[in-house]
Coordinates of C-alpha atoms in Angstrom, one line a residue:
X1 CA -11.1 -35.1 -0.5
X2 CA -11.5 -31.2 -2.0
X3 CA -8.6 -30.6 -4.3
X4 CA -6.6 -27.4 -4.0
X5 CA -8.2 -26.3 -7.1
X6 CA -11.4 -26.9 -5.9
X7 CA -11.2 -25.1 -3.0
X8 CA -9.9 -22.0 -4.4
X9 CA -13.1 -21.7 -6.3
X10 CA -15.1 -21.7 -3.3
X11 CA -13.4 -19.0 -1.9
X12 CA -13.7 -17.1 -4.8
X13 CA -17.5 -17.9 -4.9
X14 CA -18.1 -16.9 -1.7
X15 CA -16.0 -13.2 -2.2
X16 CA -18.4 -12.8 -5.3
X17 CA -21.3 -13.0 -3.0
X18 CA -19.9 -10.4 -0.5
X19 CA -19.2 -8.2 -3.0
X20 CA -21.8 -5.2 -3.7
X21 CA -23.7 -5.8 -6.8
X22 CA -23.4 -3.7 -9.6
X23 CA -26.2 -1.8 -11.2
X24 CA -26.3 -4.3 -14.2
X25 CA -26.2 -7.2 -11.6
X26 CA -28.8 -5.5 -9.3
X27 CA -32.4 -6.3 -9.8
X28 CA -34.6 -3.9 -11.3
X29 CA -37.0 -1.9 -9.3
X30 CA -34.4 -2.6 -5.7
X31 CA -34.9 0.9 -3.6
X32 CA -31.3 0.2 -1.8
X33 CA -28.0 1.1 -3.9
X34 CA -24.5 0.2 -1.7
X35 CA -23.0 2.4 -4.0
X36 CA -25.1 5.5 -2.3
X37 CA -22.9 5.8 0.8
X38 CA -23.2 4.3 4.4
X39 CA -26.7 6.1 4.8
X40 CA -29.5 3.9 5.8
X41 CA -32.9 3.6 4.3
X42 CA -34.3 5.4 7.3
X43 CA -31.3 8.0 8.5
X44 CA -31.7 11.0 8.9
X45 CA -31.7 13.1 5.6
X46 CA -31.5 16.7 6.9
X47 CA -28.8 18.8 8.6
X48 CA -28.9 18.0 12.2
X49 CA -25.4 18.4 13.2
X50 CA -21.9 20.4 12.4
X51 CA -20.8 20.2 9.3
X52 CA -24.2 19.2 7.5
X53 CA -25.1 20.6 4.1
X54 CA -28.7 22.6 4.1
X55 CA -30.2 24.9 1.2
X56 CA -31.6 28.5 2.1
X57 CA -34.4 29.1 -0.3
X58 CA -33.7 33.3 0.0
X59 CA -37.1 35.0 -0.9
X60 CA -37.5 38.8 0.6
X61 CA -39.6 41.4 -0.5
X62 CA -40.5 44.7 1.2
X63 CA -43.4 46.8 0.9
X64 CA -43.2 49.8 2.8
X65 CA -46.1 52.7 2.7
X66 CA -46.0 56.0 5.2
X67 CA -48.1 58.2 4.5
X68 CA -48.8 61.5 6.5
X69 CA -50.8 64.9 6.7
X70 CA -50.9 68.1 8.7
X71 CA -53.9 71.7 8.8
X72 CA -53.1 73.9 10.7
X73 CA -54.4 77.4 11.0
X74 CA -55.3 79.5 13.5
X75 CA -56.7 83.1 13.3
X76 CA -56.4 86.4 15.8
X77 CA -58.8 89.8 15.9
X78 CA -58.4 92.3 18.2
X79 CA -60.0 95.8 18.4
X80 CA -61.0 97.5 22.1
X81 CA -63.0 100.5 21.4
X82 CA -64.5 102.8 23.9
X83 CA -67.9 104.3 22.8
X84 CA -68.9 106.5 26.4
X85 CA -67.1 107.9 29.0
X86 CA -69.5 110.6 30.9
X87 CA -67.4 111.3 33.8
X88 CA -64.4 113.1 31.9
X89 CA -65.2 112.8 27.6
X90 CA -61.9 113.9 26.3
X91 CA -59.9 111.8 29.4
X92 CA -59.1 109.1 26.6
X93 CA -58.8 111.3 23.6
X94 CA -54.5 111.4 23.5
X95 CA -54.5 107.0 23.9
X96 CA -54.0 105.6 20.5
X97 CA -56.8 103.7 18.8
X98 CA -55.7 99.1 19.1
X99 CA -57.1 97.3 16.2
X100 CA -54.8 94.4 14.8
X101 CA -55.7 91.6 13.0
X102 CA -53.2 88.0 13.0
X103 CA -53.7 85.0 10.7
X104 CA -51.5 82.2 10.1
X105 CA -51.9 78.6 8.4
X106 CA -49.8 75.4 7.9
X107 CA -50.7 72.9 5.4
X108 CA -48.0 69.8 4.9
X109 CA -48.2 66.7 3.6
X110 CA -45.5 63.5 3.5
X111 CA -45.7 60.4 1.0
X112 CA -43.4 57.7 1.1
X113 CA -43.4 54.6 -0.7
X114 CA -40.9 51.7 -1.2
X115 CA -40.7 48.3 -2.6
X116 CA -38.2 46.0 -3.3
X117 CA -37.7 41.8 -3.7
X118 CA -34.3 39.3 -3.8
X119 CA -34.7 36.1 -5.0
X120 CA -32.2 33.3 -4.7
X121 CA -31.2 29.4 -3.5
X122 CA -28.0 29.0 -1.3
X123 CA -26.1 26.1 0.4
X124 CA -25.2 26.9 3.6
X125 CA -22.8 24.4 6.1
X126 CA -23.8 23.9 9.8
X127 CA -20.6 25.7 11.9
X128 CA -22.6 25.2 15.2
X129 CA -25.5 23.1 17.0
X130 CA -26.6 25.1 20.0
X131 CA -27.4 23.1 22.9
X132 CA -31.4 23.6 22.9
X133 CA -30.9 22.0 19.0
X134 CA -31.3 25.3 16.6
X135 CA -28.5 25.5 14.2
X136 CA -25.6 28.4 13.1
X137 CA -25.6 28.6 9.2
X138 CA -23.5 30.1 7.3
X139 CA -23.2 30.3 3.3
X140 CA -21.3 32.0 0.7
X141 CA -21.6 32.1 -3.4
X142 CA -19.1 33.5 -5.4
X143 CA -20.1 34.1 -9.3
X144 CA -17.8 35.3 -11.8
X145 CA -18.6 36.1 -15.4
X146 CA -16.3 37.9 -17.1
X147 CA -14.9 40.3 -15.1
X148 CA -17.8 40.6 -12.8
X149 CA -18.2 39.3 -9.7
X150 CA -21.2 39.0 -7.4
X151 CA -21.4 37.8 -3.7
X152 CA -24.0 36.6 -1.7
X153 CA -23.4 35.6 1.9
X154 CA -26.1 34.2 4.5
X155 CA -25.7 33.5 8.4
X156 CA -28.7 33.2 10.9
X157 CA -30.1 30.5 13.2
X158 CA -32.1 27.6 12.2
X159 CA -34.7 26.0 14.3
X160 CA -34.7 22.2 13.1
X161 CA -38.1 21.7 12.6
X162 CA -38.1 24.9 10.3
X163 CA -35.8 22.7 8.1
X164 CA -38.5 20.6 5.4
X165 CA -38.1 17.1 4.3
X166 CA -36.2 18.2 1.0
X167 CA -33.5 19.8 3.2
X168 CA -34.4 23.2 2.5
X169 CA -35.5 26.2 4.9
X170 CA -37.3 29.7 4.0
X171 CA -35.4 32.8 4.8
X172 CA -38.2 34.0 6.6
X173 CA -38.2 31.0 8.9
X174 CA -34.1 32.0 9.9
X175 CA -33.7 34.1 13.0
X176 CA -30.9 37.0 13.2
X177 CA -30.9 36.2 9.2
X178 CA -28.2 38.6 7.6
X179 CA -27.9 38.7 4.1
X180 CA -25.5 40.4 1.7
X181 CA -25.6 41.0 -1.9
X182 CA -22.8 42.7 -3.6
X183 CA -20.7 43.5 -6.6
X184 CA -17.5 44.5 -8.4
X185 CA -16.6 45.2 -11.9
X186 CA -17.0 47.5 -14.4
X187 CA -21.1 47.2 -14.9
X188 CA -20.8 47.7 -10.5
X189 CA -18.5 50.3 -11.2
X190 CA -21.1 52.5 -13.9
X191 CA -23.7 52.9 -11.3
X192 CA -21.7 55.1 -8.9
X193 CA -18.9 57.6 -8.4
X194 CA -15.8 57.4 -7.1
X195 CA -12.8 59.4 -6.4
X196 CA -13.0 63.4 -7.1
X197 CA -16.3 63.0 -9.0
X198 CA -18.1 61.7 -6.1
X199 CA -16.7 63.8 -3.7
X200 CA -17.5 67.1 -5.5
X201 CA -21.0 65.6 -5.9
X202 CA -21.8 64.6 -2.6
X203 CA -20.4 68.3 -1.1
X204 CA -22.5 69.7 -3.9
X205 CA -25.8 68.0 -3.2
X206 CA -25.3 68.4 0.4
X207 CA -24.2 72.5 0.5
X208 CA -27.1 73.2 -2.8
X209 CA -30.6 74.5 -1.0
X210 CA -32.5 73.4 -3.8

């Protein structure tokens, strides 16, 4: 007959086995960690639904090139002389002489050339899955050094296979993609004017001919 005592340390045995292993206990080279989270070996590891976690890889550049060119000239002569009039010589003699001469030319030419590139990684949460399976993202970063601040916000639609196996997606893969860079502080604050200043500038610029 099993003594109180005894029994006791079977149930204790037996706890110990349910129990997760930890790492020291867990054999070397095992691919499965409990202490991971309920996610199975063979779950889905990208965002798929509301609330999911995917990374924006933000990488834009524009090259933009217009180049135009116009001629344009265009030349008038006119001179009506009459040499012989036999019937009646001096009939013409009180009309004034017509000689003119026109000339005119246009030459204009337009160059315009712009580049510019933004770099950067956000996280961005899943706030809707549209029925046909694409998915609302929308992401927000907040830095602060000093008394700086910069902002960068994202939103756009996300078609799932777009999405890669590292849970990352290319800007240029995001439809309706808006993306907003800004900042405020006093570096922000040296590059433009405000108040009076940039008033009286701005009327300046805009009334000057020149």
């Amino acid at each position: 007959m099993r003594t109180p005592l005894a029994t006791l340390a079977c149930t204790a045995l037996a706890l110990a086995a349910l129990a997760p292993a930890s790492p020291a206990q867990r054999r070397a080279g095992s691919i499965y960690d409990p202490s991971q989270g309920p996610s199975g070996l063979i779950a889905e590891k990208t965002a798929f639904r509301r609330g999911d976690i995917l990374t924006v890889v933000i990488a834009e550049s524009q090259n933009v090139k217009n180049q135009e060119a116009s001629d344009l000239s265009r030349a008038t002569n006119l001179n009506y002389k009459l040499n012989l009039f036999d019937v009646k010589p001096d009939a013409f003699n009180v009309l004034p002489k017509l000689d003119a001469d026109s000339a005119d030319g246009f030459i204009g030419s337009a160059n315009y050339e712009k580049s510019g590139a933004f770099n950067a990684r956000l996280a961005a949460v899943v706030v809707d899955a549209l029925p046909n399976g694409n998915l609302v993202v929308s992401g927000r970063r907040e830095i602060r050094i000093d008394d700086e601040t910069k902002l960068i916000e994202f939103t756009g639609i996300v078609r799932r296979w777009d999405i890669r196996a590292d849970n990352t997606v290319q800007s240029e893969l995001v439809a309706n993609a808006e993306i907003v860079y800004r900042g405020c502080g006093p570096m922000t604050d040296s590059t433009k004017r405000y108040g009076l200043g940039g008033w009286l500038h701005r009327a300046i610029a805009w009334v000057w001919p020149f």
